[in-house]
Short mmCIF file of C-alpha atoms in Angstrom, two decimals:
data_model
loop_
_atom_site.label_atom_id
_atom_site.label_comp_id
_atom_site.label_asym_id
_atom_site.label_seq_id
_atom_site.Cartn_x
_atom_site.Cartn_y
_atom_site.Cartn_z
CA MET A 1210 0.00 0.00 0.00
CA ALA A 1211 2.79 2.46 0.89
CA ARG A 1212 4.54 1.71 -2.38
CA ILE A 1213 1.32 2.35 -4.28
CA LEU A 1214 0.82 5.63 -2.37
CA ARG A 1215 4.36 6.76 -3.19
CA LEU A 1216 3.76 5.96 -6.89
CA ALA A 1217 0.51 7.88 -6.82
CA LEU A 1218 2.17 10.92 -5.23
CA CYS A 1219 5.00 10.82 -7.78
CA THR A 1220 2.56 10.60 -10.63
CA PHE A 1221 0.56 13.54 -9.26
CA PHE A 1222 3.75 15.60 -8.90
CA ILE A 1223 4.87 14.88 -12.48
CA LEU A 1224 1.45 15.71 -13.91
CA SER A 1225 1.33 18.94 -11.89
CA VAL A 1226 4.71 20.05 -13.24
CA LEU A 1227 3.84 19.13 -16.81
CA SER A 1228 0.59 21.06 -16.62
CA HIS A 1229 2.54 24.26 -15.93
CA ILE A 1230 5.08 23.92 -18.71
CA PRO A 1231 4.23 26.61 -21.33
CA THR A 1232 3.59 25.44 -24.88
CA ALA A 1233 4.17 27.34 -28.11
CA THR A 1234 0.60 26.85 -29.31
CA ALA A 1235 -2.58 25.62 -27.74
CA THR A 1236 -3.68 22.09 -28.50
CA PRO A 1237 -6.18 22.25 -31.39
CA ALA A 1238 -9.78 21.63 -30.43
CA ASN A 1239 -11.46 18.49 -31.69
CA CYS A 1240 -13.56 19.43 -34.69
CA PRO A 1241 -17.28 18.55 -34.71
CA VAL A 1242 -17.86 14.88 -35.41
CA ASP A 1243 -20.76 15.74 -37.74
CA ARG A 1244 -18.36 17.92 -39.78
CA SER A 1245 -20.65 20.93 -39.35
CA HIS A 1246 -17.54 23.13 -39.49
CA LEU A 1247 -17.08 22.23 -43.17
CA VAL A 1248 -18.87 23.72 -46.20
CA PRO A 1249 -22.14 21.99 -47.11
CA ARG A 1250 -22.73 20.96 -50.72
CA PHE A 1251 -24.12 17.94 -52.60
CA GLY A 1252 -25.32 16.35 -49.39
CA GLY A 1253 -21.83 16.30 -47.87
CA ARG A 1254 -19.43 18.68 -46.16
CA TRP A 1255 -16.09 19.69 -47.62
CA PHE A 1256 -12.77 21.37 -46.97
CA LEU A 1257 -12.23 23.85 -49.82
CA LEU A 1258 -8.61 23.84 -50.93
CA GLY A 1259 -7.19 25.86 -53.79
CA ALA A 1260 -6.01 29.24 -55.01
CA ASN A 1261 -7.05 32.80 -55.78
CA VAL A 1262 -7.07 34.05 -59.35
CA PRO A 1263 -7.41 37.84 -59.30
CA TRP A 1264 -6.68 37.71 -63.01
CA LEU A 1265 -5.60 35.35 -65.75
CA ASN A 1266 -2.75 36.47 -68.01
CA GLY A 1267 -2.56 39.93 -66.41
CA GLY A 1268 -6.09 41.08 -67.23
CA TYR A 1269 -7.42 42.68 -64.05
CA SER A 1270 -11.21 42.73 -64.50
CA ALA A 1271 -10.62 41.73 -68.13
CA ASP A 1272 -10.59 37.96 -67.86
CA PHE A 1273 -14.23 37.79 -68.86
CA GLY A 1274 -15.16 41.38 -69.67
CA THR A 1275 -13.30 43.80 -71.90
CA VAL A 1276 -11.51 47.03 -71.00
CA GLU A 1277 -12.59 48.81 -74.18
CA GLU A 1278 -10.11 51.66 -73.96
CA TRP A 1279 -7.23 49.22 -74.32
CA GLY A 1280 -9.00 46.45 -76.23
CA GLN A 1281 -8.03 44.17 -73.36
CA HIS A 1282 -9.83 40.83 -73.02
CA THR A 1283 -7.52 38.16 -71.64
CA TYR A 1284 -9.69 35.04 -71.31
CA ASP A 1285 -8.00 32.03 -72.86
CA ALA A 1286 -9.57 28.57 -72.77
CA ASN A 1287 -6.24 26.75 -73.09
CA ALA A 1288 -4.66 28.73 -70.25
CA THR A 1289 -7.75 28.12 -68.13
CA ARG A 1290 -7.59 24.38 -68.73
CA ALA A 1291 -3.88 24.26 -67.96
CA MET A 1292 -4.42 26.14 -64.70
CA PHE A 1293 -7.32 23.93 -63.59
CA ARG A 1294 -5.43 20.76 -64.47
CA THR A 1295 -2.35 21.88 -62.55
CA LEU A 1296 -4.46 22.64 -59.51
CA ARG A 1297 -6.34 19.36 -59.62
CA GLN A 1298 -3.19 17.29 -60.09
CA GLN A 1299 -1.81 18.81 -56.87
CA GLY A 1300 -4.95 18.04 -54.90
CA ALA A 1301 -6.81 21.37 -55.09
CA ASN A 1302 -10.58 21.39 -55.50
CA THR A 1303 -11.52 25.08 -55.79
CA VAL A 1304 -10.61 28.39 -57.40
CA ARG A 1305 -11.68 31.82 -56.15
CA TRP A 1306 -11.78 33.86 -59.36
CA TRP A 1307 -12.45 37.59 -59.51
CA LEU A 1308 -15.05 38.94 -61.96
CA PHE A 1309 -15.72 42.69 -61.68
CA ALA A 1310 -13.17 44.02 -59.15
CA ASP A 1311 -13.29 47.81 -59.71
CA GLY A 1312 -15.66 47.68 -62.69
CA ARG A 1313 -13.20 48.58 -65.43
CA GLY A 1314 -14.00 45.57 -67.62
CA ALA A 1315 -17.51 44.51 -66.60
CA PRO A 1316 -20.36 45.03 -66.23
CA GLU A 1317 -21.35 47.83 -68.62
CA PHE A 1318 -22.46 51.24 -67.31
CA ASN A 1319 -24.45 54.09 -68.82
CA ALA A 1320 -21.97 56.62 -67.41
CA SER A 1321 -18.31 56.51 -66.37
CA SER A 1322 -19.02 57.64 -62.80
CA GLY A 1323 -22.06 56.72 -60.73
CA GLY A 1324 -23.72 55.08 -63.70
CA ALA A 1325 -26.41 52.42 -63.68
CA VAL A 1326 -25.59 48.95 -64.99
CA THR A 1327 -26.87 48.22 -68.50
CA GLY A 1328 -25.62 44.66 -69.03
CA PHE A 1329 -22.51 42.92 -70.36
CA ASP A 1330 -20.35 43.22 -73.43
CA ALA A 1331 -20.36 40.43 -76.01
CA THR A 1332 -17.39 38.58 -74.48
CA PHE A 1333 -18.39 38.28 -70.83
CA LEU A 1334 -21.03 35.57 -70.58
CA PRO A 1335 -19.62 33.24 -73.28
CA SER A 1336 -16.17 33.42 -71.66
CA LEU A 1337 -17.59 32.78 -68.20
CA ALA A 1338 -19.60 29.80 -69.47
CA SER A 1339 -16.49 28.43 -71.17
CA ALA A 1340 -14.51 28.58 -67.92
CA ILE A 1341 -17.30 26.76 -66.08
CA GLN A 1342 -17.50 24.05 -68.71
CA ILE A 1343 -13.73 23.51 -68.51
CA ALA A 1344 -13.93 23.41 -64.70
CA ALA A 1345 -16.49 20.60 -64.99
CA GLU A 1346 -14.20 18.67 -67.34
CA GLU A 1347 -11.21 19.13 -65.02
CA ASN A 1348 -13.15 18.50 -61.77
CA ILE A 1349 -12.57 21.95 -60.28
CA TYR A 1350 -15.19 23.96 -58.39
CA LEU A 1351 -15.48 27.72 -58.75
CA VAL A 1352 -16.19 30.54 -56.31
CA PHE A 1353 -16.68 33.76 -58.25
CA ASN A 1354 -15.89 37.02 -56.47
CA LEU A 1355 -18.11 39.84 -57.72
CA TRP A 1356 -16.83 43.15 -56.33
CA SER A 1357 -13.85 44.49 -54.40
CA PHE A 1358 -13.39 47.64 -52.33
CA ASP A 1359 -11.49 48.96 -55.40
CA MET A 1360 -14.90 49.88 -56.84
CA LEU A 1361 -14.94 52.72 -54.27
CA PHE A 1362 -11.69 54.26 -55.51
CA ALA A 1363 -11.97 57.63 -57.22
CA ASP A 1364 -13.38 57.53 -60.73
CA SER A 1365 -10.58 56.97 -63.21
CA THR A 1366 -9.84 57.95 -66.79
CA ALA A 1367 -9.24 55.97 -69.96
CA THR A 1368 -5.50 56.62 -69.79
CA ALA A 1369 -5.21 55.72 -66.10
CA ARG A 1370 -7.02 52.60 -64.85
CA GLY A 1371 -9.82 52.76 -67.43
CA GLU A 1372 -12.79 55.11 -67.51
CA HIS A 1373 -15.06 52.68 -65.65
CA ALA A 1374 -12.55 51.82 -62.92
CA GLY A 1375 -13.79 53.02 -59.54
CA GLY A 1376 -16.45 55.63 -58.95
CA HIS A 1377 -19.20 53.07 -58.28
CA ARG A 1378 -20.38 54.08 -54.82
CA ASP A 1379 -23.88 54.61 -56.21
CA LEU A 1380 -24.25 50.88 -56.84
CA ILE A 1381 -24.12 50.40 -53.09
CA VAL A 1382 -26.04 53.42 -51.77
CA ASP A 1383 -28.68 54.02 -54.47
CA SER A 1384 -31.60 51.54 -54.58
CA ALA A 1385 -32.24 52.12 -58.29
CA LYS A 1386 -28.57 51.52 -59.13
CA ARG A 1387 -28.49 48.36 -56.99
CA ALA A 1388 -31.56 47.14 -58.85
CA SER A 1389 -29.87 47.89 -62.19
CA PHE A 1390 -26.99 45.62 -61.23
CA ILE A 1391 -29.26 42.82 -60.03
CA ASN A 1392 -31.70 42.97 -62.94
CA ASN A 1393 -29.32 43.77 -65.80
CA ALA A 1394 -26.22 41.80 -64.77
CA LEU A 1395 -26.62 39.39 -61.86
CA LEU A 1396 -29.85 37.68 -62.94
CA PRO A 1397 -28.93 37.42 -66.67
CA MET A 1398 -25.63 35.88 -65.57
CA LEU A 1399 -27.34 33.29 -63.36
CA ARG A 1400 -29.74 32.38 -66.20
CA TYR A 1401 -27.12 32.06 -68.94
CA PRO A 1402 -26.74 28.52 -70.34
CA VAL A 1403 -23.43 26.67 -69.99
CA GLY A 1404 -22.86 25.05 -73.36
CA ASN A 1405 -25.01 21.98 -73.94
CA SER A 1406 -24.79 20.87 -70.31
CA GLY A 1407 -28.44 21.58 -69.60
CA TYR A 1408 -27.34 23.84 -66.74
CA THR A 1409 -27.35 27.59 -66.42
CA ILE A 1410 -24.54 29.40 -64.63
CA GLY A 1411 -26.82 29.68 -61.59
CA THR A 1412 -27.54 25.95 -61.48
CA HIS A 1413 -24.24 24.47 -62.67
CA PRO A 1414 -22.77 22.14 -60.01
CA ASN A 1415 -19.21 23.34 -60.64
CA VAL A 1416 -20.16 26.86 -59.55
CA LEU A 1417 -19.92 26.26 -55.83
CA ALA A 1418 -20.50 29.77 -54.48
CA TRP A 1419 -20.54 33.51 -55.07
CA ASP A 1420 -18.23 35.76 -53.06
CA ILE A 1421 -20.19 39.01 -53.07
CA PHE A 1422 -17.50 41.44 -51.94
CA ASN A 1423 -13.75 41.29 -51.42
CA GLU A 1424 -12.63 42.92 -48.17
CA PRO A 1425 -15.64 45.24 -47.76
CA GLU A 1426 -14.26 46.59 -44.48
CA PHE A 1427 -11.63 48.61 -46.38
CA GLY A 1428 -14.44 50.52 -48.12
CA ILE A 1429 -16.33 51.46 -44.94
CA SER A 1430 -15.92 54.68 -42.96
CA GLU A 1431 -17.43 54.29 -39.51
CA PRO A 1432 -15.24 54.89 -36.45
CA PRO A 1433 -14.10 53.31 -34.26
CA HIS A 1434 -14.17 49.97 -36.07
CA PHE A 1435 -13.79 50.97 -39.72
CA THR A 1436 -11.29 53.24 -41.44
CA PRO A 1437 -11.32 53.07 -45.24
CA SER A 1438 -8.24 52.25 -47.25
CA GLY A 1439 -6.25 55.33 -48.24
CA GLU A 1440 -7.19 54.95 -51.91
CA VAL A 1441 -10.92 54.72 -51.17
CA ALA A 1442 -12.31 58.11 -52.16
CA GLN A 1443 -16.00 57.16 -51.91
CA PRO A 1444 -16.50 55.17 -48.69
CA VAL A 1445 -19.87 53.91 -47.48
CA THR A 1446 -21.37 53.27 -44.07
CA LEU A 1447 -21.56 49.83 -42.49
CA ALA A 1448 -25.34 49.71 -42.91
CA GLN A 1449 -25.06 50.61 -46.58
CA MET A 1450 -22.55 47.82 -47.17
CA GLN A 1451 -24.64 45.32 -45.22
CA ARG A 1452 -27.72 46.17 -47.27
CA PHE A 1453 -25.81 45.77 -50.54
CA ILE A 1454 -24.43 42.39 -49.52
CA ALA A 1455 -27.81 41.19 -48.22
CA GLU A 1456 -29.70 42.18 -51.36
CA ILE A 1457 -27.16 40.50 -53.64
CA SER A 1458 -27.09 37.36 -51.49
CA GLY A 1459 -30.88 37.25 -51.37
CA ALA A 1460 -31.13 37.55 -55.15
CA ILE A 1461 -28.65 34.68 -55.58
CA HIS A 1462 -30.52 32.48 -53.12
CA ARG A 1463 -33.84 33.10 -54.87
CA ASN A 1464 -32.50 32.53 -58.36
CA SER A 1465 -29.88 29.79 -58.00
CA ASN A 1466 -29.09 26.71 -55.92
CA GLN A 1467 -25.59 27.96 -55.03
CA LEU A 1468 -23.96 29.32 -51.89
CA THR A 1469 -22.90 32.83 -50.90
CA THR A 1470 -20.05 34.26 -48.86
CA VAL A 1471 -18.12 37.50 -48.31
CA GLY A 1472 -14.33 37.85 -48.31
CA SER A 1473 -13.87 39.59 -44.97
CA ALA A 1474 -10.46 41.24 -44.72
CA SER A 1475 -9.85 39.72 -41.28
CA MET A 1476 -11.57 37.89 -38.46
CA LYS A 1477 -11.30 41.25 -36.68
CA TRP A 1478 -14.63 42.07 -38.36
CA ASN A 1479 -16.10 38.58 -38.53
CA SER A 1480 -15.75 37.40 -34.93
CA SER A 1481 -17.18 38.50 -31.60
CA THR A 1482 -14.82 36.49 -29.39
CA ALA A 1483 -11.40 36.39 -31.09
CA LEU A 1484 -8.79 38.26 -29.07
CA GLY A 1485 -9.37 41.99 -29.66
CA ALA A 1486 -11.90 41.52 -32.48
CA SER A 1487 -14.54 44.18 -33.21
CA GLY A 1488 -17.47 41.84 -33.83
CA ASN A 1489 -19.17 39.72 -36.45
CA PHE A 1490 -20.63 42.23 -38.89
CA TRP A 1491 -21.73 39.59 -41.43
CA ARG A 1492 -23.90 37.37 -39.24
CA ASP A 1493 -27.46 36.51 -40.20
CA ALA A 1494 -29.11 38.93 -37.79
CA VAL A 1495 -27.55 42.03 -39.35
CA LEU A 1496 -28.12 40.96 -42.97
CA THR A 1497 -31.60 39.47 -42.93
CA VAL A 1498 -33.14 42.73 -41.73
CA TYR A 1499 -32.55 43.94 -45.29
CA ASP A 1500 -33.53 40.72 -47.07
CA PRO A 1501 -34.89 37.55 -45.40
CA GLN A 1502 -32.71 35.45 -47.71
CA GLY A 1503 -29.73 37.76 -47.49
CA TYR A 1504 -27.68 35.57 -45.13
CA LEU A 1505 -24.33 34.00 -46.03
CA ASP A 1506 -23.92 30.22 -46.27
CA PHE A 1507 -20.35 30.26 -44.98
CA TYR A 1508 -17.96 32.89 -43.73
CA GLN A 1509 -14.64 33.74 -45.30
CA ILE A 1510 -11.75 35.50 -43.57
CA HIS A 1511 -8.37 36.57 -44.93
CA TYR A 1512 -5.09 36.05 -43.10
CA TYR A 1513 -1.72 37.78 -43.44
CA GLY A 1514 1.14 38.25 -41.03
CA TRP A 1515 0.04 41.67 -39.75
CA MET A 1516 -2.91 39.96 -38.08
CA ASN A 1517 -0.72 37.93 -35.70
CA GLY A 1518 -0.80 40.67 -33.08
CA ASP A 1519 0.83 40.41 -29.68
CA GLU A 1520 -1.31 37.38 -28.68
CA ARG A 1521 -1.96 39.09 -25.36
CA TYR A 1522 -4.33 41.92 -26.15
CA TRP A 1523 -5.16 41.13 -29.75
CA SER A 1524 -4.66 38.59 -32.49
CA TYR A 1525 -6.75 38.06 -35.60
CA SER A 1526 -4.79 34.99 -36.63
CA PRO A 1527 -6.72 31.76 -37.32
CA LEU A 1528 -3.60 29.98 -36.08
CA PHE A 1529 -4.02 31.58 -32.64
CA ASN A 1530 -7.83 31.58 -32.61
CA ASP A 1531 -9.33 28.27 -33.65
CA TRP A 1532 -12.90 28.00 -35.00
CA TYR A 1533 -14.33 27.50 -31.52
CA GLU A 1534 -12.38 30.30 -29.86
CA ALA A 1535 -13.45 32.76 -32.56
CA GLY A 1536 -17.07 31.90 -31.79
CA PHE A 1537 -18.12 31.20 -35.37
CA ASP A 1538 -21.63 29.90 -36.00
CA LYS A 1539 -20.91 28.81 -39.58
CA PRO A 1540 -18.11 27.15 -41.53
CA VAL A 1541 -15.20 29.53 -42.19
CA VAL A 1542 -12.88 29.38 -45.18
CA VAL A 1543 -9.56 31.22 -44.95
CA GLY A 1544 -10.09 32.82 -48.33
CA GLU A 1545 -6.67 34.45 -48.69
CA LEU A 1546 -3.33 33.50 -47.14
CA PRO A 1547 0.19 34.01 -48.52
CA ALA A 1548 1.19 31.16 -50.81
CA ASN A 1549 4.75 31.33 -49.45
CA ALA A 1550 3.47 31.58 -45.84
CA GLY A 1551 5.36 34.86 -45.49
CA GLY A 1552 4.85 36.58 -42.13
CA THR A 1553 3.07 33.61 -40.56
CA ASN A 1554 6.13 32.04 -38.87
CA ARG A 1555 5.20 28.78 -40.56
CA THR A 1556 6.10 26.85 -43.68
CA PRO A 1557 3.28 26.51 -46.22
CA ALA A 1558 2.75 22.91 -45.10
CA GLN A 1559 2.59 23.88 -41.42
CA LEU A 1560 0.24 26.74 -42.21
CA LEU A 1561 -2.29 24.58 -44.05
CA THR A 1562 -2.04 21.73 -41.55
CA GLU A 1563 -2.71 24.03 -38.58
CA LEU A 1564 -5.65 25.75 -40.26
CA HIS A 1565 -7.20 22.37 -40.89
CA ALA A 1566 -6.52 21.23 -37.32
CA ASN A 1567 -8.10 24.45 -36.02
CA CYS A 1568 -11.37 23.41 -37.68
CA TYR A 1569 -11.43 25.89 -40.53
CA ALA A 1570 -13.35 24.89 -43.64
CA GLY A 1571 -10.80 25.63 -46.31
CA ALA A 1572 -7.83 27.62 -47.51
CA TRP A 1573 -7.24 29.44 -50.80
CA VAL A 1574 -3.65 30.56 -51.24
CA TRP A 1575 -2.96 34.02 -52.61
CA PRO A 1576 -2.32 34.10 -55.52
CA TYR A 1577 -2.08 31.56 -58.32
CA PHE A 1578 0.02 33.86 -60.52
CA ASN A 1579 2.72 36.01 -58.92
CA VAL A 1580 1.47 39.59 -58.45
CA ASN A 1581 4.76 40.88 -56.99
CA ASP A 1582 3.37 41.65 -53.55
CA GLY A 1583 5.72 39.37 -51.63
CA THR A 1584 3.19 36.59 -51.08
CA GLY A 1585 4.64 34.17 -53.62
CA GLN A 1586 2.59 32.09 -56.04
CA TRP A 1587 1.04 28.67 -56.53
CA SER A 1588 4.38 26.89 -56.94
CA ASP A 1589 5.29 27.89 -53.37
CA ALA A 1590 2.23 26.15 -51.94
CA GLN A 1591 1.54 23.24 -54.27
CA ALA A 1592 3.48 20.63 -52.29
CA ALA A 1593 1.70 21.69 -49.10
CA VAL A 1594 -1.68 21.49 -50.84
CA ARG A 1595 -0.88 18.02 -52.14
CA SER A 1596 0.20 16.86 -48.68
CA LEU A 1597 -3.00 18.05 -46.99
CA SER A 1598 -5.17 16.70 -49.78
CA ASN A 1599 -3.53 13.29 -49.40
CA ALA A 1600 -4.03 13.40 -45.64
CA VAL A 1601 -7.80 14.11 -45.71
CA PRO A 1602 -9.10 12.94 -49.10
CA HIS A 1603 -12.57 12.31 -47.65
CA GLU A 1604 -12.85 16.06 -46.96
CA VAL A 1605 -11.14 17.43 -50.09
CA GLN A 1606 -12.26 15.13 -52.89
CA ILE A 1607 -15.74 16.52 -53.46
CA GLN A 1608 -18.29 13.86 -54.36
CA ARG A 1609 -21.80 14.57 -55.58
CA SER A 1610 -23.16 11.25 -54.38
CA SER A 1611 -22.28 11.68 -50.71
CA PRO A 1612 -24.73 10.50 -48.05
CA THR A 1613 -27.36 13.10 -47.34
CA LEU A 1614 -26.68 15.36 -44.34
CA PRO A 1615 -28.99 18.05 -42.95
CA VAL A 1616 -28.31 21.16 -45.02
CA ARG A 1617 -30.39 24.07 -46.24
CA VAL A 1618 -31.42 23.64 -49.86
CA TYR A 1619 -32.30 26.61 -52.02
CA ILE A 1620 -34.79 26.23 -54.85
CA PRO A 1621 -35.05 29.03 -57.44
CA LEU A 1622 -38.27 30.96 -56.92
CA THR A 1623 -40.17 33.43 -59.05
CA ILE A 1624 -38.16 36.63 -59.42
CA ARG A 1625 -39.47 39.48 -57.36
#
């Protein structure tokens, strides 16, 4: 008995000491067994793994539209296929591809500044349908980003960024201009047929989701939480941005069977419990007041080294704050992170592995093509993507015949 008591006391002492040894990072929480932290689609739940394509072949906002002043239209079916095939062969399943950005290439406007949307040029919809058809053939899923805070830059000229670049604040704040975008661009795009597939763009299974706005927080002026980017000459209020996002999301939900999200610049503005965060400004309660179907299906946050913080008073890093600690009520994809892992104090492989362990729902490296911003390119991350894809194929290899799980299903309704 004495020997057993001594052993018990020794064990207690060792465990007490070990419990006070500091660790570099907290042990990741166990993710939900029902995989509710992953993105729902096709009756299953998935980890979205891939890359950002802000442009193909250097055509910012000209991949699908045309910058008329320069005759710039850069969509190329062969380049698209090569990119999709490269991604798939390295284990990726998704691409986040930008469409309108600042408006210089699409859609079409009836005035250079503050104009209403009139539709698309002749290249836009056929090029977009071509990319979707190729994605289906190469087994890649697409998330199309509509707008970026660049649309709130000062109106430009033909010799600068293009006469339709920037100057589009009215699309957000003016109800008639918002309606012109929805009725003359968004809905015709969702209804457009994709080749002979029998699908429209809004029903095609390889269009996974629509990212309504890239980093909207940088276009909002509302102290103390929001200070617009220095180049934003036409900022909006938080309520105005929330209404815009809700109305676009609602229109997509009513007229497609696809998902919606928003590319929040940081969990600072998408979490109420992360260390030092301002709050979740894209939750259902603040969006559905403008449109009952204006909610988002999954959140998306961006992560770069500046968000690491001091880890005492603040940190917006998804490496420091796991999905539970950040208090998320929906799946969360890390929609941008440096392909070379610069500033994260991790290798690309460590970065992706930790994000997955912290119960995030995906990661899209920034960018596919080098944009000379110090973040690298796809080649820096491809081995890490392949490694993670091999480790969790049941989460990354999207199957359309997965067992049915409880998930909201959206059926196109009559257009309001």
